[in-house]
C-alpha cells in the first residue's frame, strides 16, 4: 500500500477552460474555479478544498480460476471529510485511473453538500474488466481490495457503495470482509447492500427515481411537463434503465435508449417494461421489436425534449454539443458534459441539471441506509421514497434559487451551493495545528 503525494500550488482561475475530455479532474476543477470566483472564496480555503485528504493506491494480487496469478491496481481517494465520513462508490472498469477517481471523489463532496447530507466525499476504483471475470474472481478482487483498505474504511471514516461495474453482491463481500477483520458484523461500513443484509428499501431504484423527480421539477422551466415529454436515455445499466422506467411510468415517451454496444429508437415511444424483460434475458437491446438501431453518438443528437446521459464521462463535448436538440439535460452519469460543451449548451439555452444534483438520489438513499443500519431499525419503502422526494425537490429549488440570484448556470449554482456549505463548515471547525 502506498500513499501518493503530488505537490501542487494552484490558484483560483488556473483551470478556466477544462480539457474537453482529457482529464475528469481538470473538468471538475474548471467548474470549481468558476464557482469559487463567483463566491469570492478565500484563496486559502480554495487550497484546502481542492486538495484530497488522502489518495491510496493498492496492489491486488489474485489467483485466477485457471491458476494464474494476476495483479490488479485499485485506488481509494478520500477527498473531504469536513462534514462527515467520506462517502462514494467503488468502480470496477478497465478505464479507471487515479485522475478519474480523484474527480469522482471531489464530485461526491459537492454532491453530498448539495443535498445537505452529513458526509464528505470519496471514491474507489479497480482497473479491471468485470465482464471478462468470473464471479469467484470478482469476489477475490473485492475481498483483497477491502482488506487492503481495512484501516481506511469504517462507518465513521469512509463508507463505500456501488458504482459502475459493482452491485449489491459486491457490497455484501465488502461488508463480510470488513466484518471478518473487525470480528463482528458491521453493516454500516458500506451501503447499497442486499436488503437482507442491512440494505435499504428503495436503494437500487434511488438514482433512477431521483433523476425522474429532477426531470419532473425541471420540465416546467422549459415549458414542458414530464408527462408527454420525449426522452432519450444513454446507458441502460442500473441508473439508465430505472430512470427510463420511472419516467415511462410518469407518462413520458422514451424515444431512444442505448447501452455500451449501441442504441435503439422509436419516435413513437418504446415499451420500457417489455424492453427491460428483453434485456434481462439476452443482455442486449438489439432486435427489440418495433425499434430501429442508432449509434451512441447519433443518439445524443436525436430530436427529443429531455436527454438523460447515464453512461460515462465526457460524452457531450464541444464537437457534438451544438447538435443536441434536447431542451433539458438531466445528468445521470458523473461528469458526462465537458466545460466547453457547457458553454455551447448555455449559449443555446439548454437547461443542464448537473450530475451533483441530478444523480444525488443514490447517495441520498445510501445515507438513509447508513442511518437505518446504525439504528437497527428499517423503514417502509414509502417512507424512503417520500424522504428522497423531499430532499431532491428541496435541493432542486436551492440550486434554482442560487442560479437565479447569481445569474449562473445550474451547474455553477450547484457547485456554489456545495462549496459554500463545505467552506462554511471548514471555517467553523477551524484548522487543527
Ligand atoms: N456511486 C454513486 C454516486 O456516484 C452512489 C454513491 C453512494 O451511494 O455512496 O453517487
mmCIF file with all atom_site columns, N, CA, C and O in Angstrom, residues 97-145:
data_model
loop_
_atom_site.group_PDB
_atom_site.id
_atom_site.type_symbol
_atom_site.label_atom_id
_atom_site.label_alt_id
_atom_site.label_comp_id
_atom_site.label_asym_id
_atom_site.label_entity_id
_atom_site.label_seq_id
_atom_site.pdbx_PDB_ins_code
_atom_site.Cartn_x
_atom_site.Cartn_y
_atom_site.Cartn_z
_atom_site.occupancy
_atom_site.B_iso_or_equiv
_atom_site.pdbx_formal_charge
_atom_site.auth_seq_id
_atom_site.auth_comp_id
_atom_site.auth_asym_id
_atom_site.auth_atom_id
_atom_site.pdbx_PDB_model_num
ATOM 1   N N  . UNK A 1 97  ? -8.733  5.330   -13.606 1.00 0.00 ? 97  UNK A N  1
ATOM 2   C CA . UNK A 1 97  ? -7.404  5.919   -13.403 1.00 0.00 ? 97  UNK A CA 1
ATOM 3   C C  . UNK A 1 97  ? -7.457  6.740   -12.123 1.00 0.00 ? 97  UNK A C  1
ATOM 4   O O  . UNK A 1 97  ? -8.544  7.095   -11.646 1.00 0.00 ? 97  UNK A O  1
ATOM 5   N N  . UNK A 1 98  ? -6.284  7.090   -11.603 1.00 0.00 ? 98  UNK A N  1
ATOM 6   C CA . UNK A 1 98  ? -6.261  7.900   -10.382 1.00 0.00 ? 98  UNK A CA 1
ATOM 7   C C  . UNK A 1 98  ? -6.931  9.254   -10.640 1.00 0.00 ? 98  UNK A C  1
ATOM 8   O O  . UNK A 1 98  ? -7.684  9.755   -9.803  1.00 0.00 ? 98  UNK A O  1
ATOM 9   N N  . UNK A 1 99  ? -6.667  9.822   -11.808 1.00 0.00 ? 99  UNK A N  1
ATOM 10  C CA . UNK A 1 99  ? -7.267  11.125  -12.151 1.00 0.00 ? 99  UNK A CA 1
ATOM 11  C C  . UNK A 1 99  ? -8.795  11.047  -12.104 1.00 0.00 ? 99  UNK A C  1
ATOM 12  O O  . UNK A 1 99  ? -9.462  11.917  -11.548 1.00 0.00 ? 99  UNK A O  1
ATOM 13  N N  . UNK A 1 100 ? -9.336  9.955   -12.669 1.00 0.00 ? 100 UNK A N  1
ATOM 14  C CA . UNK A 1 100 ? -10.792 9.799   -12.692 1.00 0.00 ? 100 UNK A CA 1
ATOM 15  C C  . UNK A 1 100 ? -11.334 9.618   -11.270 1.00 0.00 ? 100 UNK A C  1
ATOM 16  O O  . UNK A 1 100 ? -12.331 10.242  -10.886 1.00 0.00 ? 100 UNK A O  1
ATOM 17  N N  . UNK A 1 101 ? -10.689 8.770   -10.475 1.00 0.00 ? 101 UNK A N  1
ATOM 18  C CA . UNK A 1 101 ? -11.178 8.506   -9.114  1.00 0.00 ? 101 UNK A CA 1
ATOM 19  C C  . UNK A 1 101 ? -11.111 9.783   -8.272  1.00 0.00 ? 101 UNK A C  1
ATOM 20  O O  . UNK A 1 101 ? -12.003 10.080  -7.474  1.00 0.00 ? 101 UNK A O  1
ATOM 21  N N  . UNK A 1 102 ? -10.069 10.561  -8.506  1.00 0.00 ? 102 UNK A N  1
ATOM 22  C CA . UNK A 1 102 ? -9.902  11.840  -7.788  1.00 0.00 ? 102 UNK A CA 1
ATOM 23  C C  . UNK A 1 102 ? -11.053 12.796  -8.128  1.00 0.00 ? 102 UNK A C  1
ATOM 24  O O  . UNK A 1 102 ? -11.626 13.445  -7.251  1.00 0.00 ? 102 UNK A O  1
ATOM 25  N N  . UNK A 1 103 ? -11.416 12.873  -9.405  1.00 0.00 ? 103 UNK A N  1
ATOM 26  C CA . UNK A 1 103 ? -12.538 13.727  -9.817  1.00 0.00 ? 103 UNK A CA 1
ATOM 27  C C  . UNK A 1 103 ? -13.838 13.210  -9.213  1.00 0.00 ? 103 UNK A C  1
ATOM 28  O O  . UNK A 1 103 ? -14.639 13.975  -8.664  1.00 0.00 ? 103 UNK A O  1
ATOM 29  N N  . UNK A 1 104 ? -14.050 11.904  -9.293  1.00 0.00 ? 104 UNK A N  1
ATOM 30  C CA . UNK A 1 104 ? -15.287 11.311  -8.779  1.00 0.00 ? 104 UNK A CA 1
ATOM 31  C C  . UNK A 1 104 ? -15.414 11.532  -7.270  1.00 0.00 ? 104 UNK A C  1
ATOM 32  O O  . UNK A 1 104 ? -16.511 11.761  -6.754  1.00 0.00 ? 104 UNK A O  1
ATOM 33  N N  . UNK A 1 105 ? -14.272 11.499  -6.560  1.00 0.00 ? 105 UNK A N  1
ATOM 34  C CA . UNK A 1 105 ? -14.289 11.726  -5.106  1.00 0.00 ? 105 UNK A CA 1
ATOM 35  C C  . UNK A 1 105 ? -14.681 13.170  -4.803  1.00 0.00 ? 105 UNK A C  1
ATOM 36  O O  . UNK A 1 105 ? -15.487 13.436  -3.899  1.00 0.00 ? 105 UNK A O  1
ATOM 37  N N  . UNK A 1 106 ? -14.128 14.103  -5.565  1.00 0.00 ? 106 UNK A N  1
ATOM 38  C CA . UNK A 1 106 ? -14.470 15.522  -5.356  1.00 0.00 ? 106 UNK A CA 1
ATOM 39  C C  . UNK A 1 106 ? -15.947 15.755  -5.670  1.00 0.00 ? 106 UNK A C  1
ATOM 40  O O  . UNK A 1 106 ? -16.653 16.455  -4.929  1.00 0.00 ? 106 UNK A O  1
ATOM 41  N N  . UNK A 1 107 ? -16.438 15.129  -6.747  1.00 0.00 ? 107 UNK A N  1
ATOM 42  C CA . UNK A 1 107 ? -17.859 15.279  -7.086  1.00 0.00 ? 107 UNK A CA 1
ATOM 43  C C  . UNK A 1 107 ? -18.734 14.786  -5.938  1.00 0.00 ? 107 UNK A C  1
ATOM 44  O O  . UNK A 1 107 ? -19.790 15.360  -5.653  1.00 0.00 ? 107 UNK A O  1
ATOM 45  N N  . UNK A 1 108 ? -18.290 13.708  -5.258  1.00 0.00 ? 108 UNK A N  1
ATOM 46  C CA . UNK A 1 108 ? -19.077 13.207  -4.117  1.00 0.00 ? 108 UNK A CA 1
ATOM 47  C C  . UNK A 1 108 ? -19.124 14.249  -2.987  1.00 0.00 ? 108 UNK A C  1
ATOM 48  O O  . UNK A 1 108 ? -20.153 14.405  -2.329  1.00 0.00 ? 108 UNK A O  1
ATOM 49  N N  . UNK A 1 109 ? -18.005 14.960  -2.760  1.00 0.00 ? 109 UNK A N  1
ATOM 50  C CA . UNK A 1 109 ? -18.008 16.001  -1.715  1.00 0.00 ? 109 UNK A CA 1
ATOM 51  C C  . UNK A 1 109 ? -19.065 17.054  -2.026  1.00 0.00 ? 109 UNK A C  1
ATOM 52  O O  . UNK A 1 109 ? -19.894 17.408  -1.179  1.00 0.00 ? 109 UNK A O  1
ATOM 53  N N  . UNK A 1 110 ? -19.068 17.549  -3.266  1.00 0.00 ? 110 UNK A N  1
ATOM 54  C CA . UNK A 1 110 ? -20.026 18.622  -3.636  1.00 0.00 ? 110 UNK A CA 1
ATOM 55  C C  . UNK A 1 110 ? -21.452 18.065  -3.658  1.00 0.00 ? 110 UNK A C  1
ATOM 56  O O  . UNK A 1 110 ? -22.395 18.733  -3.244  1.00 0.00 ? 110 UNK A O  1
ATOM 57  N N  . UNK A 1 111 ? -21.589 16.821  -4.147  1.00 0.00 ? 111 UNK A N  1
ATOM 58  C CA . UNK A 1 111 ? -22.925 16.207  -4.249  1.00 0.00 ? 111 UNK A CA 1
ATOM 59  C C  . UNK A 1 111 ? -23.561 16.058  -2.859  1.00 0.00 ? 111 UNK A C  1
ATOM 60  O O  . UNK A 1 111 ? -24.720 16.436  -2.652  1.00 0.00 ? 111 UNK A O  1
ATOM 61  N N  . UNK A 1 112 ? -22.815 15.508  -1.901  1.00 0.00 ? 112 UNK A N  1
ATOM 62  C CA . UNK A 1 112 ? -23.368 15.316  -0.549  1.00 0.00 ? 112 UNK A CA 1
ATOM 63  C C  . UNK A 1 112 ? -23.720 16.658  0.073   1.00 0.00 ? 112 UNK A C  1
ATOM 64  O O  . UNK A 1 112 ? -24.706 16.766  0.806   1.00 0.00 ? 112 UNK A O  1
ATOM 65  N N  . UNK A 1 113 ? -22.920 17.688  -0.232  1.00 0.00 ? 113 UNK A N  1
ATOM 66  C CA . UNK A 1 113 ? -23.216 19.013  0.331   1.00 0.00 ? 113 UNK A CA 1
ATOM 67  C C  . UNK A 1 113 ? -24.434 19.631  -0.349  1.00 0.00 ? 113 UNK A C  1
ATOM 68  O O  . UNK A 1 113 ? -25.240 20.293  0.299   1.00 0.00 ? 113 UNK A O  1
ATOM 69  N N  . UNK A 1 114 ? -24.591 19.422  -1.666  1.00 0.00 ? 114 UNK A N  1
ATOM 70  C CA . UNK A 1 114 ? -25.749 19.979  -2.382  1.00 0.00 ? 114 UNK A CA 1
ATOM 71  C C  . UNK A 1 114 ? -27.045 19.430  -1.797  1.00 0.00 ? 114 UNK A C  1
ATOM 72  O O  . UNK A 1 114 ? -28.013 20.164  -1.604  1.00 0.00 ? 114 UNK A O  1
ATOM 73  N N  . UNK A 1 115 ? -27.085 18.138  -1.493  1.00 0.00 ? 115 UNK A N  1
ATOM 74  C CA . UNK A 1 115 ? -28.312 17.564  -0.920  1.00 0.00 ? 115 UNK A CA 1
ATOM 75  C C  . UNK A 1 115 ? -28.302 17.624  0.615   1.00 0.00 ? 115 UNK A C  1
ATOM 76  O O  . UNK A 1 115 ? -29.209 17.118  1.262   1.00 0.00 ? 115 UNK A O  1
ATOM 77  N N  . UNK A 1 116 ? -27.247 18.248  1.144   1.00 0.00 ? 116 UNK A N  1
ATOM 78  C CA . UNK A 1 116 ? -27.165 18.554  2.576   1.00 0.00 ? 116 UNK A CA 1
ATOM 79  C C  . UNK A 1 116 ? -27.250 17.320  3.469   1.00 0.00 ? 116 UNK A C  1
ATOM 80  O O  . UNK A 1 116 ? -27.996 17.303  4.447   1.00 0.00 ? 116 UNK A O  1
ATOM 81  N N  . UNK A 1 117 ? -26.496 16.279  3.116   1.00 0.00 ? 117 UNK A N  1
ATOM 82  C CA . UNK A 1 117 ? -26.404 15.098  3.982   1.00 0.00 ? 117 UNK A CA 1
ATOM 83  C C  . UNK A 1 117 ? -25.016 15.090  4.633   1.00 0.00 ? 117 UNK A C  1
ATOM 84  O O  . UNK A 1 117 ? -24.063 15.627  4.067   1.00 0.00 ? 117 UNK A O  1
ATOM 85  N N  . UNK A 1 118 ? -24.906 14.512  5.827   1.00 0.00 ? 118 UNK A N  1
ATOM 86  C CA . UNK A 1 118 ? -23.687 14.696  6.630   1.00 0.00 ? 118 UNK A CA 1
ATOM 87  C C  . UNK A 1 118 ? -22.533 13.771  6.242   1.00 0.00 ? 118 UNK A C  1
ATOM 88  O O  . UNK A 1 118 ? -22.045 12.982  7.049   1.00 0.00 ? 118 UNK A O  1
ATOM 89  N N  . UNK A 1 119 ? -22.116 13.885  5.007   1.00 0.00 ? 119 UNK A N  1
ATOM 90  C CA . UNK A 1 119 ? -20.991 13.098  4.510   1.00 0.00 ? 119 UNK A CA 1
ATOM 91  C C  . UNK A 1 119 ? -20.006 13.997  3.782   1.00 0.00 ? 119 UNK A C  1
ATOM 92  O O  . UNK A 1 119 ? -20.388 15.040  3.240   1.00 0.00 ? 119 UNK A O  1
ATOM 93  N N  . UNK A 1 120 ? -18.770 13.530  3.738   1.00 0.00 ? 120 UNK A N  1
ATOM 94  C CA . UNK A 1 120 ? -17.776 14.119  2.856   1.00 0.00 ? 120 UNK A CA 1
ATOM 95  C C  . UNK A 1 120 ? -17.792 13.358  1.545   1.00 0.00 ? 120 UNK A C  1
ATOM 96  O O  . UNK A 1 120 ? -18.782 12.710  1.190   1.00 0.00 ? 120 UNK A O  1
ATOM 97  N N  . UNK A 1 121 ? -16.677 13.419  0.806   1.00 0.00 ? 121 UNK A N  1
ATOM 98  C CA . UNK A 1 121 ? -16.629 12.755  -0.495  1.00 0.00 ? 121 UNK A CA 1
ATOM 99  C C  . UNK A 1 121 ? -15.451 11.807  -0.608  1.00 0.00 ? 121 UNK A C  1
ATOM 100 O O  . UNK A 1 121 ? -14.353 12.085  -0.110  1.00 0.00 ? 121 UNK A O  1
ATOM 101 N N  . UNK A 1 122 ? -15.700 10.666  -1.260  1.00 0.00 ? 122 UNK A N  1
ATOM 102 C CA . UNK A 1 122 ? -14.643 9.685   -1.504  1.00 0.00 ? 122 UNK A CA 1
ATOM 103 C C  . UNK A 1 122 ? -15.022 8.881   -2.742  1.00 0.00 ? 122 UNK A C  1
ATOM 104 O O  . UNK A 1 122 ? -16.157 8.945   -3.213  1.00 0.00 ? 122 UNK A O  1
ATOM 105 N N  . UNK A 1 123 ? -14.103 8.152   -3.268  1.00 0.00 ? 123 UNK A N  1
ATOM 106 C CA . UNK A 1 123 ? -14.413 7.241   -4.384  1.00 0.00 ? 123 UNK A CA 1
ATOM 107 C C  . UNK A 1 123 ? -13.310 6.213   -4.489  1.00 0.00 ? 123 UNK A C  1
ATOM 108 O O  . UNK A 1 123 ? -12.159 6.477   -4.138  1.00 0.00 ? 123 UNK A O  1
ATOM 109 N N  . UNK A 1 124 ? -13.677 5.036   -5.002  1.00 0.00 ? 124 UNK A N  1
ATOM 110 C CA . UNK A 1 124 ? -12.684 3.995   -5.209  1.00 0.00 ? 124 UNK A CA 1
ATOM 111 C C  . UNK A 1 124 ? -12.817 3.401   -6.591  1.00 0.00 ? 124 UNK A C  1
ATOM 112 O O  . UNK A 1 124 ? -13.847 3.582   -7.248  1.00 0.00 ? 124 UNK A O  1
ATOM 113 N N  . UNK A 1 125 ? -11.784 2.720   -7.008  1.00 0.00 ? 125 UNK A N  1
ATOM 114 C CA . UNK A 1 125 ? -11.867 2.060   -8.312  1.00 0.00 ? 125 UNK A CA 1
ATOM 115 C C  . UNK A 1 125 ? -10.827 0.973   -8.421  1.00 0.00 ? 125 UNK A C  1
ATOM 116 O O  . UNK A 1 125 ? -9.781  1.024   -7.764  1.00 0.00 ? 125 UNK A O  1
ATOM 117 N N  . UNK A 1 126 ? -11.143 -0.027  -9.232  1.00 0.00 ? 126 UNK A N  1
ATOM 118 C CA . UNK A 1 126 ? -10.179 -1.081  -9.549  1.00 0.00 ? 126 UNK A CA 1
ATOM 119 C C  . UNK A 1 126 ? -10.114 -1.180  -11.073 1.00 0.00 ? 126 UNK A C  1
ATOM 120 O O  . UNK A 1 126 ? -11.153 -1.223  -11.745 1.00 0.00 ? 126 UNK A O  1
ATOM 121 N N  . UNK A 1 127 ? -8.890  -1.192  -11.604 1.00 0.00 ? 127 UNK A N  1
ATOM 122 C CA . UNK A 1 127 ? -8.728  -1.319  -13.049 1.00 0.00 ? 127 UNK A CA 1
ATOM 123 C C  . UNK A 1 127 ? -8.936  -2.791  -13.411 1.00 0.00 ? 127 UNK A C  1
ATOM 124 O O  . UNK A 1 127 ? -8.075  -3.638  -13.138 1.00 0.00 ? 127 UNK A O  1
ATOM 125 N N  . UNK A 1 128 ? -10.099 -3.097  -13.957 1.00 0.00 ? 128 UNK A N  1
ATOM 126 C CA . UNK A 1 128 ? -10.401 -4.470  -14.359 1.00 0.00 ? 128 UNK A CA 1
ATOM 127 C C  . UNK A 1 128 ? -11.608 -4.447  -15.287 1.00 0.00 ? 128 UNK A C  1
ATOM 128 O O  . UNK A 1 128 ? -12.325 -3.449  -15.339 1.00 0.00 ? 128 UNK A O  1
ATOM 129 N N  . UNK A 1 129 ? -11.808 -5.535  -15.999 1.00 0.00 ? 129 UNK A N  1
ATOM 130 C CA . UNK A 1 129 ? -12.959 -5.626  -16.890 1.00 0.00 ? 129 UNK A CA 1
ATOM 131 C C  . UNK A 1 129 ? -13.933 -6.638  -16.289 1.00 0.00 ? 129 UNK A C  1
ATOM 132 O O  . UNK A 1 129 ? -13.777 -7.843  -16.488 1.00 0.00 ? 129 UNK A O  1
ATOM 133 N N  . UNK A 1 130 ? -14.932 -6.163  -15.537 1.00 0.00 ? 130 UNK A N  1
ATOM 134 C CA . UNK A 1 130 ? -15.797 -7.111  -14.821 1.00 0.00 ? 130 UNK A CA 1
ATOM 135 C C  . UNK A 1 130 ? -16.502 -8.103  -15.746 1.00 0.00 ? 130 UNK A C  1
ATOM 136 O O  . UNK A 1 130 ? -16.799 -9.225  -15.332 1.00 0.00 ? 130 UNK A O  1
ATOM 137 N N  . UNK A 1 131 ? -16.745 -7.699  -17.008 1.00 0.00 ? 131 UNK A N  1
ATOM 138 C CA . UNK A 1 131 ? -17.412 -8.601  -17.972 1.00 0.00 ? 131 UNK A CA 1
ATOM 139 C C  . UNK A 1 131 ? -16.598 -9.869  -18.217 1.00 0.00 ? 131 UNK A C  1
ATOM 140 O O  . UNK A 1 131 ? -17.155 -10.925 -18.509 1.00 0.00 ? 131 UNK A O  1
ATOM 141 N N  . UNK A 1 132 ? -15.265 -9.748  -18.146 1.00 0.00 ? 132 UNK A N  1
ATOM 142 C CA . UNK A 1 132 ? -14.434 -10.897 -18.508 1.00 0.00 ? 132 UNK A CA 1
ATOM 143 C C  . UNK A 1 132 ? -13.959 -11.662 -17.267 1.00 0.00 ? 132 UNK A C  1
ATOM 144 O O  . UNK A 1 132 ? -13.103 -12.544 -17.384 1.00 0.00 ? 132 UNK A O  1
ATOM 145 N N  . UNK A 1 133 ? -14.484 -11.325 -16.094 1.00 0.00 ? 133 UNK A N  1
ATOM 146 C CA . UNK A 1 133 ? -14.064 -12.011 -14.872 1.00 0.00 ? 133 UNK A CA 1
ATOM 147 C C  . UNK A 1 133 ? -15.191 -12.896 -14.354 1.00 0.00 ? 133 UNK A C  1
ATOM 148 O O  . UNK A 1 133 ? -16.370 -12.542 -14.481 1.00 0.00 ? 133 UNK A O  1
ATOM 149 N N  . UNK A 1 134 ? -14.809 -14.022 -13.747 1.00 0.00 ? 134 UNK A N  1
ATOM 150 C CA . UNK A 1 134 ? -15.846 -14.895 -13.182 1.00 0.00 ? 134 UNK A CA 1
ATOM 151 C C  . UNK A 1 134 ? -16.317 -14.296 -11.855 1.00 0.00 ? 134 UNK A C  1
ATOM 152 O O  . UNK A 1 134 ? -15.661 -13.432 -11.269 1.00 0.00 ? 134 UNK A O  1
ATOM 153 N N  . UNK A 1 135 ? -17.430 -14.811 -11.375 1.00 0.00 ? 135 UNK A N  1
ATOM 154 C CA . UNK A 1 135 ? -17.962 -14.364 -10.075 1.00 0.00 ? 135 UNK A CA 1
ATOM 155 C C  . UNK A 1 135 ? -16.924 -14.592 -8.967  1.00 0.00 ? 135 UNK A C  1
ATOM 156 O O  . UNK A 1 135 ? -16.709 -13.735 -8.110  1.00 0.00 ? 135 UNK A O  1
ATOM 157 N N  . UNK A 1 136 ? -16.260 -15.747 -9.011  1.00 0.00 ? 136 UNK A N  1
ATOM 158 C CA . UNK A 1 136 ? -15.275 -16.069 -7.963  1.00 0.00 ? 136 UNK A CA 1
ATOM 159 C C  . UNK A 1 136 ? -14.080 -15.108 -8.038  1.00 0.00 ? 136 UNK A C  1
ATOM 160 O O  . UNK A 1 136 ? -13.547 -14.679 -7.008  1.00 0.00 ? 136 UNK A O  1
ATOM 161 N N  . UNK A 1 137 ? -13.659 -14.766 -9.261  1.00 0.00 ? 137 UNK A N  1
ATOM 162 C CA . UNK A 1 137 ? -12.540 -13.824 -9.404  1.00 0.00 ? 137 UNK A CA 1
ATOM 163 C C  . UNK A 1 137 ? -12.942 -12.434 -8.889  1.00 0.00 ? 137 UNK A C  1
ATOM 164 O O  . UNK A 1 137 ? -12.162 -11.764 -8.206  1.00 0.00 ? 137 UNK A O  1
ATOM 165 N N  . UNK A 1 138 ? -14.158 -12.020 -9.229  1.00 0.00 ? 138 UNK A N  1
ATOM 166 C CA . UNK A 1 138 ? -14.646 -10.718 -8.745  1.00 0.00 ? 138 UNK A CA 1
ATOM 167 C C  . UNK A 1 138 ? -14.706 -10.693 -7.220  1.00 0.00 ? 138 UNK A C  1
ATOM 168 O O  . UNK A 1 138 ? -14.361 -9.694  -6.588  1.00 0.00 ? 138 UNK A O  1
ATOM 169 N N  . UNK A 1 139 ? -15.125 -11.820 -6.650  1.00 0.00 ? 139 UNK A N  1
ATOM 170 C CA . UNK A 1 139 ? -15.192 -11.885 -5.189  1.00 0.00 ? 139 UNK A CA 1
ATOM 171 C C  . UNK A 1 139 ? -13.795 -11.752 -4.579  1.00 0.00 ? 139 UNK A C  1
ATOM 172 O O  . UNK A 1 139 ? -13.597 -11.006 -3.617  1.00 0.00 ? 139 UNK A O  1
ATOM 173 N N  . UNK A 1 140 ? -12.804 -12.432 -5.179  1.00 0.00 ? 140 UNK A N  1
ATOM 174 C CA . UNK A 1 140 ? -11.443 -12.367 -4.624  1.00 0.00 ? 140 UNK A CA 1
ATOM 175 C C  . UNK A 1 140 ? -10.871 -10.946 -4.761  1.00 0.00 ? 140 UNK A C  1
ATOM 176 O O  . UNK A 1 140 ? -10.201 -10.446 -3.859  1.00 0.00 ? 140 UNK A O  1
ATOM 177 N N  . UNK A 1 141 ? -11.129 -10.304 -5.907  1.00 0.00 ? 141 UNK A N  1
ATOM 178 C CA . UNK A 1 141 ? -10.658 -8.917  -6.100  1.00 0.00 ? 141 UNK A CA 1
ATOM 179 C C  . UNK A 1 141 ? -11.276 -8.013  -5.034  1.00 0.00 ? 141 UNK A C  1
ATOM 180 O O  . UNK A 1 141 ? -10.595 -7.218  -4.377  1.00 0.00 ? 141 UNK A O  1
ATOM 181 N N  . UNK A 1 142 ? -12.595 -8.143  -4.853  1.00 0.00 ? 142 UNK A N  1
ATOM 182 C CA . UNK A 1 142 ? -13.308 -7.279  -3.903  1.00 0.00 ? 142 UNK A CA 1
ATOM 183 C C  . UNK A 1 142 ? -12.793 -7.483  -2.483  1.00 0.00 ? 142 UNK A C  1
ATOM 184 O O  . UNK A 1 142 ? -12.564 -6.523  -1.742  1.00 0.00 ? 142 UNK A O  1
ATOM 185 N N  . UNK A 1 143 ? -12.610 -8.737  -2.116  1.00 0.00 ? 143 UNK A N  1
ATOM 186 C CA . UNK A 1 143 ? -12.169 -9.024  -0.741  1.00 0.00 ? 143 UNK A CA 1
ATOM 187 C C  . UNK A 1 143 ? -10.749 -8.515  -0.483  1.00 0.00 ? 143 UNK A C  1
ATOM 188 O O  . UNK A 1 143 ? -10.471 -7.931  0.562   1.00 0.00 ? 143 UNK A O  1
ATOM 189 N N  . UNK A 1 144 ? -9.850  -8.716  -1.461  1.00 0.00 ? 144 UNK A N  1
ATOM 190 C CA . UNK A 1 144 ? -8.474  -8.263  -1.230  1.00 0.00 ? 144 UNK A CA 1
ATOM 191 C C  . UNK A 1 144 ? -8.393  -6.726  -1.225  1.00 0.00 ? 144 UNK A C  1
ATOM 192 O O  . UNK A 1 144 ? -7.665  -6.127  -0.424  1.00 0.00 ? 144 UNK A O  1
ATOM 193 N N  . UNK A 1 145 ? -9.160  -6.101  -2.127  1.00 0.00 ? 145 UNK A N  1
ATOM 194 C CA . UNK A 1 145 ? -9.228  -4.627  -2.159  1.00 0.00 ? 145 UNK A CA 1
ATOM 195 C C  . UNK A 1 145 ? -9.702  -4.095  -0.795  1.00 0.00 ? 145 UNK A C  1
ATOM 196 O O  . UNK A 1 145 ? -9.114  -3.182  -0.222  1.00 0.00 ? 145 UNK A O  1
#
